[in-house]
Tab-separated table of C-alpha atoms in Angstrom:
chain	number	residue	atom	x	y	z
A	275	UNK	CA	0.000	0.000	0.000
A	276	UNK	CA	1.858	3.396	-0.613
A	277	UNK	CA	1.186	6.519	1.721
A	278	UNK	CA	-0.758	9.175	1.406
A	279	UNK	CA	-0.052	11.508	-1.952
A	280	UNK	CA	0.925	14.868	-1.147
A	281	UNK	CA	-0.095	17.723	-3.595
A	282	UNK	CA	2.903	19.403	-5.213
A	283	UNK	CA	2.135	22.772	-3.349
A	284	UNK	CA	2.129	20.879	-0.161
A	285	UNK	CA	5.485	20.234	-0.111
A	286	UNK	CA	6.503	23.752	-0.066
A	287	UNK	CA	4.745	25.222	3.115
A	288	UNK	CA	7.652	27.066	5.286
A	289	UNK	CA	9.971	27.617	2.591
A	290	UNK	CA	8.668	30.819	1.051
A	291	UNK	CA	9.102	32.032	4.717
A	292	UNK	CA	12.464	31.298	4.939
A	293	UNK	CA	13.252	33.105	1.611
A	294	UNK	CA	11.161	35.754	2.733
A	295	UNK	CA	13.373	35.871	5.929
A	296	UNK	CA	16.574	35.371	4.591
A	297	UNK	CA	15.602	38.604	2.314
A	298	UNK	CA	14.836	40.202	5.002
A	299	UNK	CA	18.011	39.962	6.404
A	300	UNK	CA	19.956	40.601	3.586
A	301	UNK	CA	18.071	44.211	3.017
A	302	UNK	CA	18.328	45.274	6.570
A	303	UNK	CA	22.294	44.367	6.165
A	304	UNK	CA	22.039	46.765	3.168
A	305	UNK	CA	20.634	49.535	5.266
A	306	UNK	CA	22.602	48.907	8.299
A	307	UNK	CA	26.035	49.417	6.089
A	308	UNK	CA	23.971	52.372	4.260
A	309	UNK	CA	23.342	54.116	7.178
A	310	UNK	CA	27.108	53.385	9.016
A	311	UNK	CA	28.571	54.574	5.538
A	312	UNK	CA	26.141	57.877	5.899
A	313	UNK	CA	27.423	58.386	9.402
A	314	UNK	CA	31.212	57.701	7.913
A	315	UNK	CA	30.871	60.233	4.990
A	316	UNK	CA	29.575	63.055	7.765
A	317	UNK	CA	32.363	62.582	9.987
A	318	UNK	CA	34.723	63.083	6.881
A	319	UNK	CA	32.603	66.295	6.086
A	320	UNK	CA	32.975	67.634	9.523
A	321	UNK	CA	36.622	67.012	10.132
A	322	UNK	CA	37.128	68.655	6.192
A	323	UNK	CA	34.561	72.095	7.372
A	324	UNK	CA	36.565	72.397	10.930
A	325	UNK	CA	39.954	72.366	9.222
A	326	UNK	CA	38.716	74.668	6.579
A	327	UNK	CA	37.586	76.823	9.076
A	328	UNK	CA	41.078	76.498	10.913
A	329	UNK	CA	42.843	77.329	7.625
A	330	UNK	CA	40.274	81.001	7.497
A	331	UNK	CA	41.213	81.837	11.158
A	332	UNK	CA	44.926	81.441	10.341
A	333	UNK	CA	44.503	83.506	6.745
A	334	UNK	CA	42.579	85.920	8.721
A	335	UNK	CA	45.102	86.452	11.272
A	336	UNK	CA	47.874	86.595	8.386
A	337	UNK	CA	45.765	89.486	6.915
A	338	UNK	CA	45.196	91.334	9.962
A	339	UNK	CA	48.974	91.349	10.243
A	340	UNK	CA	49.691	92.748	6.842
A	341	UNK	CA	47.314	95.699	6.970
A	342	UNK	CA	49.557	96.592	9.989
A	343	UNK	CA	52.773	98.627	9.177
A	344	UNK	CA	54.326	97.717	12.736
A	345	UNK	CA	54.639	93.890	11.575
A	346	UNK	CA	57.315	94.716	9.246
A	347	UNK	CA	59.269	97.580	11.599
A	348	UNK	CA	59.087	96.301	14.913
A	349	UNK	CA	58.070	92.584	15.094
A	350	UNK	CA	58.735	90.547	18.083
A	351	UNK	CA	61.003	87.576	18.208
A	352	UNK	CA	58.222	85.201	19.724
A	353	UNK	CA	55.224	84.100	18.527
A	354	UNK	CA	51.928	85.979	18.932
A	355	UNK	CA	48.821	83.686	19.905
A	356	UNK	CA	44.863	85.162	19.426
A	357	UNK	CA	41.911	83.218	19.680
A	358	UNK	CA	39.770	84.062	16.408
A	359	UNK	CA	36.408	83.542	15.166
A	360	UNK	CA	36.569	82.740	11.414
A	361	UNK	CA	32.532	81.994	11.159
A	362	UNK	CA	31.649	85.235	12.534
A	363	UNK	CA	29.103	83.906	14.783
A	364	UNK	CA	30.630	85.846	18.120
A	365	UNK	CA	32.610	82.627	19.719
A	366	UNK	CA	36.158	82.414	19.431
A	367	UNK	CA	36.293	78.838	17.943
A	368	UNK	CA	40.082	78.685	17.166
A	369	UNK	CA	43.274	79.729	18.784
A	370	UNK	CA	45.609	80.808	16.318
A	371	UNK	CA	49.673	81.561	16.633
A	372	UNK	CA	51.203	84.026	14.323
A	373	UNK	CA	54.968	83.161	14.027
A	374	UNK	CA	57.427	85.708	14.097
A	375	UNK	CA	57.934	87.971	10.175
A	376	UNK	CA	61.124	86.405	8.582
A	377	UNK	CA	62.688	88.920	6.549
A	378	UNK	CA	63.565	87.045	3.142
A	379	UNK	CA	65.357	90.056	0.852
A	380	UNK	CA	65.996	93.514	1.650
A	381	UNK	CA	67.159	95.772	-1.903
A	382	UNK	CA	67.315	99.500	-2.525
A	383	UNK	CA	63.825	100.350	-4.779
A	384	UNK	CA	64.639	100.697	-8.325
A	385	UNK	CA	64.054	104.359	-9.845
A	386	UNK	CA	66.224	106.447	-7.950
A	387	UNK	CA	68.588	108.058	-9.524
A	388	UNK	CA	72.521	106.868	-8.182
A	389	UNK	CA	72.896	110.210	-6.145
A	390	UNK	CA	69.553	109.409	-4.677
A	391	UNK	CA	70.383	106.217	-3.609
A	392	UNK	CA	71.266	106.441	-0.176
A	393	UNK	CA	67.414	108.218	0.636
A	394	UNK	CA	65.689	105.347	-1.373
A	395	UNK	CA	63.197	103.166	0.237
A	396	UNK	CA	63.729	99.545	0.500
A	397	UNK	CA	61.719	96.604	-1.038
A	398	UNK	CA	61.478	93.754	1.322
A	399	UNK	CA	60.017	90.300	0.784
A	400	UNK	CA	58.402	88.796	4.044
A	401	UNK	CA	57.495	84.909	4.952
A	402	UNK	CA	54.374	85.128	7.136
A	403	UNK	CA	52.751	81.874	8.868
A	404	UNK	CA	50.354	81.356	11.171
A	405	UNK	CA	49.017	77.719	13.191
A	406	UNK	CA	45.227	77.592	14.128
A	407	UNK	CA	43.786	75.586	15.824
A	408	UNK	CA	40.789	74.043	17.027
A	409	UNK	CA	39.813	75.377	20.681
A	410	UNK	CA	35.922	74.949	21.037
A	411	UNK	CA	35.250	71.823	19.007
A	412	UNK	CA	37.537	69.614	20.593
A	413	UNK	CA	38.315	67.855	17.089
A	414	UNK	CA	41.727	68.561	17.012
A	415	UNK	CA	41.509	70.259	13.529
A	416	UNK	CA	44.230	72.355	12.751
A	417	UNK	CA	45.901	74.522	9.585
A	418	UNK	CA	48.954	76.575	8.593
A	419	UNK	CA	49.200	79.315	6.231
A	420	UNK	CA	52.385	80.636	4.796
A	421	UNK	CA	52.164	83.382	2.829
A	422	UNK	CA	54.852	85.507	0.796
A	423	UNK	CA	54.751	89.208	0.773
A	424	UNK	CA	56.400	92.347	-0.712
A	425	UNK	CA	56.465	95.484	1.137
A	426	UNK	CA	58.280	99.236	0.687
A	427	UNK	CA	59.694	100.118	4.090
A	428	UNK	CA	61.498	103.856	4.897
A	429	UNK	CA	65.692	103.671	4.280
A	430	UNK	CA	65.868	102.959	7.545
A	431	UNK	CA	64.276	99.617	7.280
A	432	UNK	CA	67.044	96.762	8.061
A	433	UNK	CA	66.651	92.438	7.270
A	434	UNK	CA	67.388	90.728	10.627
C-alpha cells in the first residue's frame, strides 16, 4: 500500500518564509552598512569644514597682520597667539599663533637716480605663517598658512 499523496504545493509550506526571511536579512544588512557609511561620509565632512575653518582663522590672522605697518618695523622675536572667530558667529572657535615675520630680501627700490640712492626706500620680501587651531570643538583640527609678501619700508628699514 503506498502513503498518502501529497499535492505538489504541499510540499513547499515554510519555505517561502524562509526566503522571505533570509531577504529580510539581507536588506536590513544593506541599510545597516547604508546608514554606518552615511554616518562615515559626515564625519569626513565635519573634520574637512573644521579644518577649513582652521585654515580662514589662520589667513585671517595673516591678513590682519599685513594691513599693519608695525609687523614689518618692529616685530617681536616670539610668537603671537589670538583666539579668532573665522565663522563670525561671536565665539572664538580657534586659537591661532602668528609666528614671528622672517625677513627674506631687503634691496634698494629701483628708480632712484645713483645720487639718490642712499634716501631710497627699500623693497622687502616677508614669509608670514600662522598655526590655528581648534579650541571649542575639541576635534583637534588644525591649519597653517604661509604666505609671501612684498612690502616698501622707509631707508631705515634693516633684514634681521
Amino acid at each position: 500500500m503506498a502513503g498518502p499523496r501529497l499535492l505538489p504545493g504541499r510540499r513547499q509550506q515554510g519555505s517561502a518564509l524562509l526566503i522571505s526571511l533570509i531577504l529580510l536579512v539581507v536588506l536590513m544588512l544593506f541599510g545597516v552598512t547604508a546608514i554606518r557609511t552615511g554616518m562615515v561620509n559626515l564625519r569626513i565632512a565635519r573634520n574637512v569644514q573644521l579644518t577649513m575653518e582652521a585654515q580662514a582663522a589662520a589667513q585671517q590672522m595673516i591678513d590682519n597682520k599685513i594691513s599693519s605697518l608695525s609687523t614689518f618695523t618692529s616685530y617681536t622675536t616670539a610668537g603671537v597667539t589670538s583666539d579668532v572667530d573665522p565663522t563670525g558667529n561671536g565665539s572664538t572657535n580657534y586659537s591661532v599663533v602668528f609666528d614671528t615675520p622672517q625677513c627674506i630680501h631687503i634691496k634698494a627700490a629701483p628708480g632712484y637716480s645713483y645720487s639718490m640712492a642712499a634716501y631710497a626706500p627699500k623693497d622687502t620680501i616677508w614669509r608670514l605663517s600662522a598655526s590655528a587651531t581648534d579650541a571649542s570643538f575639541g576635534s583637534g583640527a588644525s591649519a597653517r598658512v604661509t604666505t609671501g609678501v612684498k612690502v616698501r619700508l622707509p631707508v631705515t628699514a634693516v633684514c634681521d
